[in-house]
mmCIF file of C-alpha atoms in Angstrom:
data_model
loop_
_atom_site.group_PDB
_atom_site.id
_atom_site.type_symbol
_atom_site.label_atom_id
_atom_site.label_comp_id
_atom_site.label_asym_id
_atom_site.label_seq_id
_atom_site.Cartn_x
_atom_site.Cartn_y
_atom_site.Cartn_z
ATOM 1 C CA LYS A 1 48.192 -35.477 -239.915
ATOM 2 C CA ASN A 2 45.139 -33.291 -239.407
ATOM 3 C CA GLU A 3 43.054 -32.520 -242.459
ATOM 4 C CA VAL A 4 43.133 -28.815 -241.588
ATOM 5 C CA GLU A 5 46.363 -27.303 -240.309
ATOM 6 C CA GLN A 6 46.614 -23.785 -238.976
ATOM 7 C CA SER A 7 49.689 -21.757 -238.145
ATOM 8 C CA PRO A 8 50.768 -20.260 -235.935
ATOM 9 C CA GLN A 9 49.003 -21.725 -232.891
ATOM 10 C CA ASN A 10 49.630 -18.601 -230.864
ATOM 11 C CA LEU A 11 50.474 -15.102 -232.015
ATOM 12 C CA THR A 12 51.242 -11.972 -230.024
ATOM 13 C CA ALA A 13 51.450 -8.658 -231.825
ATOM 14 C CA GLN A 14 51.755 -4.989 -231.012
ATOM 15 C CA GLU A 15 48.890 -2.708 -231.913
ATOM 16 C CA GLY A 16 49.204 -1.562 -235.512
ATOM 17 C CA GLU A 17 51.107 -4.597 -236.785
ATOM 18 C CA PHE A 18 50.131 -6.540 -239.898
ATOM 19 C CA ILE A 19 49.067 -10.081 -239.033
ATOM 20 C CA THR A 20 48.874 -13.222 -241.145
ATOM 21 C CA ILE A 21 47.297 -16.529 -240.146
ATOM 22 C CA ASN A 22 47.677 -19.506 -242.449
ATOM 23 C CA CYS A 23 45.499 -22.522 -243.139
ATOM 24 C CA SER A 24 46.365 -25.598 -245.199
ATOM 25 C CA TYR A 25 43.971 -28.430 -245.902
ATOM 26 C CA SER A 26 44.196 -31.837 -247.484
ATOM 27 C CA VAL A 27 40.572 -32.596 -248.437
ATOM 28 C CA GLY A 28 38.445 -31.436 -251.302
ATOM 29 C CA ILE A 29 36.266 -28.506 -250.352
ATOM 30 C CA SER A 30 33.229 -26.626 -251.562
ATOM 31 C CA ALA A 31 34.093 -23.600 -249.411
ATOM 32 C CA LEU A 32 36.440 -22.397 -246.690
ATOM 33 C CA HIS A 33 35.349 -20.345 -243.706
ATOM 34 C CA TRP A 34 37.301 -18.083 -241.395
ATOM 35 C CA LEU A 35 35.722 -17.819 -237.961
ATOM 36 C CA GLN A 36 36.440 -15.610 -234.966
ATOM 37 C CA GLN A 37 35.789 -16.756 -231.417
ATOM 38 C CA HIS A 38 35.960 -14.428 -228.446
ATOM 39 C CA PRO A 39 36.259 -15.571 -224.817
ATOM 40 C CA GLY A 40 32.871 -16.812 -223.676
ATOM 41 C CA GLY A 41 32.336 -18.957 -226.728
ATOM 42 C CA GLY A 42 30.488 -16.901 -229.341
ATOM 43 C CA ILE A 43 31.668 -17.576 -232.905
ATOM 44 C CA VAL A 44 31.337 -15.109 -235.746
ATOM 45 C CA SER A 45 31.823 -15.980 -239.387
ATOM 46 C CA LEU A 46 34.305 -13.543 -240.926
ATOM 47 C CA PHE A 47 34.561 -14.892 -244.459
ATOM 48 C CA MET A 48 33.291 -17.671 -246.672
ATOM 49 C CA LEU A 49 35.551 -18.289 -249.666
ATOM 50 C CA SER A 50 35.484 -20.615 -252.619
ATOM 51 C CA SER A 51 38.068 -18.766 -254.706
ATOM 52 C CA GLY A 52 40.175 -15.628 -254.865
ATOM 53 C CA LYS A 53 40.172 -12.926 -252.257
ATOM 54 C CA LYS A 54 37.695 -11.066 -250.047
ATOM 55 C CA LYS A 55 38.107 -7.910 -247.991
ATOM 56 C CA HIS A 56 36.042 -6.568 -245.136
ATOM 57 C CA GLY A 57 37.359 -3.503 -243.389
ATOM 58 C CA ARG A 58 40.821 -4.326 -242.049
ATOM 59 C CA LEU A 59 40.442 -8.030 -242.751
ATOM 60 C CA ILE A 60 41.497 -9.757 -245.953
ATOM 61 C CA ALA A 61 41.126 -13.450 -246.760
ATOM 62 C CA THR A 62 42.663 -15.262 -249.694
ATOM 63 C CA ILE A 63 42.466 -18.803 -250.950
ATOM 64 C CA ASN A 64 44.538 -20.784 -253.444
ATOM 65 C CA ILE A 65 42.497 -23.817 -254.445
ATOM 66 C CA GLN A 66 45.351 -25.478 -256.365
ATOM 67 C CA GLU A 67 47.725 -25.234 -253.401
ATOM 68 C CA LYS A 68 44.947 -25.951 -250.839
ATOM 69 C CA HIS A 69 45.961 -22.965 -248.787
ATOM 70 C CA SER A 70 44.234 -19.918 -247.347
ATOM 71 C CA SER A 71 45.438 -16.903 -245.418
ATOM 72 C CA LEU A 72 43.715 -14.402 -243.170
ATOM 73 C CA HIS A 73 45.357 -10.997 -242.916
ATOM 74 C CA ILE A 74 44.612 -8.264 -240.398
ATOM 75 C CA THR A 75 45.953 -4.819 -241.206
ATOM 76 C CA ALA A 76 46.551 -2.190 -238.508
ATOM 77 C CA SER A 77 45.769 -4.682 -235.735
ATOM 78 C CA HIS A 78 43.952 -3.487 -232.633
ATOM 79 C CA PRO A 79 43.550 -4.986 -229.138
ATOM 80 C CA ARG A 80 39.887 -5.698 -229.928
ATOM 81 C CA ASP A 81 41.128 -8.133 -232.610
ATOM 82 C CA SER A 82 42.357 -10.389 -229.786
ATOM 83 C CA ALA A 83 40.482 -13.650 -230.233
ATOM 84 C CA VAL A 84 40.860 -17.182 -231.537
ATOM 85 C CA TYR A 85 40.694 -17.426 -235.324
ATOM 86 C CA ILE A 86 39.540 -20.732 -236.753
ATOM 87 C CA CYS A 87 39.776 -22.029 -240.284
ATOM 88 C CA ALA A 88 37.012 -24.428 -241.324
ATOM 89 C CA VAL A 89 36.644 -26.340 -244.574
ATOM 90 C CA ASP A 90 33.256 -27.299 -245.910
ATOM 91 C CA ASN A 91 33.455 -30.666 -247.620
ATOM 92 C CA ASN A 92 29.890 -31.039 -248.919
ATOM 93 C CA ASN A 93 28.101 -30.497 -245.616
ATOM 94 C CA ASP A 94 30.879 -32.063 -243.541
ATOM 95 C CA MET A 95 32.816 -29.317 -241.751
ATOM 96 C CA ARG A 96 36.410 -29.863 -240.621
ATOM 97 C CA PHE A 97 38.120 -27.384 -238.354
ATOM 98 C CA GLY A 98 41.647 -26.241 -237.700
ATOM 99 C CA ALA A 99 42.823 -26.095 -234.100
ATOM 100 C CA GLY A 100 42.659 -22.303 -234.105
ATOM 101 C CA THR A 101 45.142 -19.466 -233.760
ATOM 102 C CA ARG A 102 45.054 -17.519 -230.519
ATOM 103 C CA LEU A 103 45.844 -13.890 -231.327
ATOM 104 C CA THR A 104 46.727 -11.358 -228.656
ATOM 105 C CA VAL A 105 47.219 -7.752 -229.706
ATOM 106 C CA LYS A 106 48.915 -5.590 -227.102
ATOM 107 C CA PRO A 107 48.340 -1.830 -226.902
ATOM 108 C CA LYS B 1 16.386 -10.078 -237.536
ATOM 109 C CA ALA B 2 16.889 -12.446 -234.608
ATOM 110 C CA GLY B 3 20.048 -14.517 -234.610
ATOM 111 C CA VAL B 4 20.472 -18.186 -233.888
ATOM 112 C CA THR B 5 19.036 -18.972 -230.463
ATOM 113 C CA GLN B 6 20.179 -21.892 -228.356
ATOM 114 C CA THR B 7 18.622 -23.108 -225.140
ATOM 115 C CA PRO B 8 19.519 -23.782 -222.454
ATOM 116 C CA ARG B 9 22.737 -21.779 -222.211
ATOM 117 C CA TYR B 10 24.132 -23.646 -219.245
ATOM 118 C CA LEU B 11 23.271 -26.990 -217.732
ATOM 119 C CA ILE B 12 24.701 -29.564 -215.398
ATOM 120 C CA LYS B 13 23.807 -33.236 -215.737
ATOM 121 C CA THR B 14 24.827 -36.430 -214.008
ATOM 122 C CA ARG B 15 26.549 -39.351 -215.721
ATOM 123 C CA GLY B 16 24.018 -41.703 -217.246
ATOM 124 C CA GLN B 17 21.335 -39.050 -217.729
ATOM 125 C CA GLN B 18 20.257 -37.731 -221.081
ATOM 126 C CA VAL B 19 20.070 -34.168 -222.338
ATOM 127 C CA THR B 20 18.195 -32.346 -225.081
ATOM 128 C CA LEU B 21 19.469 -29.086 -226.524
ATOM 129 C CA SER B 22 17.410 -26.790 -228.704
ATOM 130 C CA CYS B 23 18.321 -24.502 -231.584
ATOM 131 C CA SER B 24 16.150 -21.954 -233.378
ATOM 132 C CA PRO B 25 17.778 -20.862 -236.653
ATOM 133 C CA ILE B 26 17.591 -17.468 -238.287
ATOM 134 C CA SER B 27 14.218 -17.004 -239.962
ATOM 135 C CA GLY B 28 14.328 -18.407 -243.500
ATOM 136 C CA HIS B 29 17.381 -20.580 -242.898
ATOM 137 C CA ARG B 30 16.774 -24.223 -243.717
ATOM 138 C CA SER B 31 20.135 -25.725 -242.814
ATOM 139 C CA VAL B 32 21.052 -26.359 -239.184
ATOM 140 C CA SER B 33 24.308 -27.913 -238.077
ATOM 141 C CA TRP B 34 25.627 -28.909 -234.669
ATOM 142 C CA TYR B 35 29.160 -28.895 -233.316
ATOM 143 C CA GLN B 36 30.944 -29.935 -230.163
ATOM 144 C CA GLN B 37 33.830 -27.901 -228.809
ATOM 145 C CA THR B 38 36.177 -29.172 -226.103
ATOM 146 C CA PRO B 39 39.608 -27.926 -224.999
ATOM 147 C CA GLY B 40 41.212 -31.193 -226.057
ATOM 148 C CA GLN B 41 39.528 -31.882 -229.406
ATOM 149 C CA GLY B 42 38.610 -28.384 -230.527
ATOM 150 C CA LEU B 43 35.583 -27.943 -232.762
ATOM 151 C CA GLN B 44 34.075 -31.099 -234.200
ATOM 152 C CA PHE B 45 31.157 -31.532 -236.548
ATOM 153 C CA LEU B 46 28.224 -33.522 -235.157
ATOM 154 C CA PHE B 47 25.532 -33.439 -237.841
ATOM 155 C CA GLU B 48 23.740 -31.252 -240.338
ATOM 156 C CA TYR B 49 20.055 -31.074 -241.162
ATOM 157 C CA PHE B 50 18.384 -29.576 -244.179
ATOM 158 C CA SER B 51 14.624 -29.572 -244.639
ATOM 159 C CA GLU B 52 14.155 -32.114 -241.835
ATOM 160 C CA THR B 53 16.683 -34.561 -243.358
ATOM 161 C CA GLN B 54 20.039 -35.400 -241.834
ATOM 162 C CA ARG B 55 22.504 -34.716 -244.623
ATOM 163 C CA ASN B 56 25.730 -35.626 -242.904
ATOM 164 C CA LYS B 57 26.975 -36.966 -239.621
ATOM 165 C CA GLY B 58 30.346 -36.625 -237.936
ATOM 166 C CA ASN B 59 32.274 -39.340 -236.196
ATOM 167 C CA PHE B 60 30.312 -39.546 -232.964
ATOM 168 C CA PRO B 61 28.683 -42.543 -231.271
ATOM 169 C CA GLY B 62 24.994 -43.309 -231.664
ATOM 170 C CA ARG B 63 24.314 -41.722 -228.266
ATOM 171 C CA PHE B 64 24.363 -38.416 -230.128
ATOM 172 C CA SER B 65 21.255 -37.845 -232.195
ATOM 173 C CA GLY B 66 19.285 -34.982 -233.588
ATOM 174 C CA ARG B 67 16.254 -33.942 -235.533
ATOM 175 C CA GLN B 68 14.847 -30.988 -237.368
ATOM 176 C CA PHE B 69 11.245 -29.885 -237.372
ATOM 177 C CA SER B 70 9.182 -28.470 -240.228
ATOM 178 C CA ASN B 71 9.797 -24.923 -238.944
ATOM 179 C CA SER B 72 13.588 -25.610 -239.202
ATOM 180 C CA ARG B 73 14.053 -25.624 -235.429
ATOM 181 C CA SER B 74 16.385 -28.381 -234.374
ATOM 182 C CA GLU B 75 17.126 -30.428 -231.302
ATOM 183 C CA MET B 76 20.030 -32.628 -230.418
ATOM 184 C CA ASN B 77 19.977 -35.326 -227.807
ATOM 185 C CA VAL B 78 22.758 -37.066 -225.955
ATOM 186 C CA SER B 79 21.820 -40.205 -224.079
ATOM 187 C CA THR B 80 23.718 -42.029 -221.340
ATOM 188 C CA LEU B 81 25.928 -39.041 -220.648
ATOM 189 C CA GLU B 82 29.618 -39.548 -219.971
ATOM 190 C CA LEU B 83 32.065 -37.180 -218.299
ATOM 191 C CA GLY B 84 33.748 -36.666 -221.665
ATOM 192 C CA ASP B 85 30.555 -35.202 -223.099
ATOM 193 C CA SER B 86 31.177 -32.042 -221.098
ATOM 194 C CA ALA B 87 31.588 -29.415 -223.790
ATOM 195 C CA LEU B 88 30.244 -26.356 -225.503
ATOM 196 C CA TYR B 89 27.606 -27.421 -228.024
ATOM 197 C CA LEU B 90 27.169 -24.973 -230.861
ATOM 198 C CA CYS B 91 24.419 -24.739 -233.389
ATOM 199 C CA ALA B 92 24.723 -22.865 -236.673
ATOM 200 C CA SER B 93 22.287 -22.060 -239.446
ATOM 201 C CA SER B 94 22.584 -21.087 -243.080
ATOM 202 C CA LEU B 95 20.242 -20.475 -245.977
ATOM 203 C CA ARG B 96 21.098 -23.689 -247.764
ATOM 204 C CA SER B 97 23.439 -26.591 -247.299
ATOM 205 C CA SER B 98 27.103 -26.142 -248.111
ATOM 206 C CA GLY B 99 28.866 -23.119 -249.493
ATOM 207 C CA ASN B 100 26.870 -20.510 -247.592
ATOM 208 C CA THR B 101 27.778 -18.187 -244.743
ATOM 209 C CA ILE B 102 27.054 -19.876 -241.441
ATOM 210 C CA TYR B 103 25.708 -18.089 -238.392
ATOM 211 C CA PHE B 104 26.439 -19.494 -234.956
ATOM 212 C CA GLY B 105 24.418 -19.411 -231.797
ATOM 213 C CA GLU B 106 26.012 -18.591 -228.444
ATOM 214 C CA GLY B 107 26.154 -22.273 -227.547
ATOM 215 C CA SER B 108 25.024 -24.491 -224.713
ATOM 216 C CA TRP B 109 27.581 -25.228 -222.025
ATOM 217 C CA LEU B 110 27.062 -28.778 -220.782
ATOM 218 C CA THR B 111 28.828 -30.059 -217.682
ATOM 219 C CA VAL B 112 28.515 -33.749 -216.820
ATOM 220 C CA VAL B 113 29.352 -34.656 -213.228
#
């Protein structure tokens, strides 16, 4: 079993839909990161969480340390949100990654 | 403020050769980490440097090595290249080790033939 599990692997949505991507992990962490990767390779850090909830524009990330679970929500999704979203856990300088969720938002 | 800069962006090497990749972090960032991304294995952690010291190393063979200079710039080296080393190599920097936002470079695409 992978230390970081993401679901779903692939997700197709219509523009405007509310999207949730889940991440469960089995190791102790100092922080959890949500990353976005567009075709071509570039990765952008969306959130870094150690507790609670963060919001940035249409994106919301939550983490439950006791349950070892985090979610990334996208409200009012848009085709430009199409990308791979990756959950990464920071275990004292040792990063472990989920396999990623490929999101496609259709107009 | 300049972002994380990686060079070269693309390179092709032959099996058995070695390669050196360079990473210039964001000014003021002291932590530099390296990652390998392949279609089969996804993103994997290679190593992390902070103030010229390797703080952690992923599960890669000794052919993969790195270093960090006093100006925080970092290099990674892969010796005796194998076909399976073909990958996107990503560098990221942050202010300090662990628990800080990480900023990624665009990556170096390595093809081994």
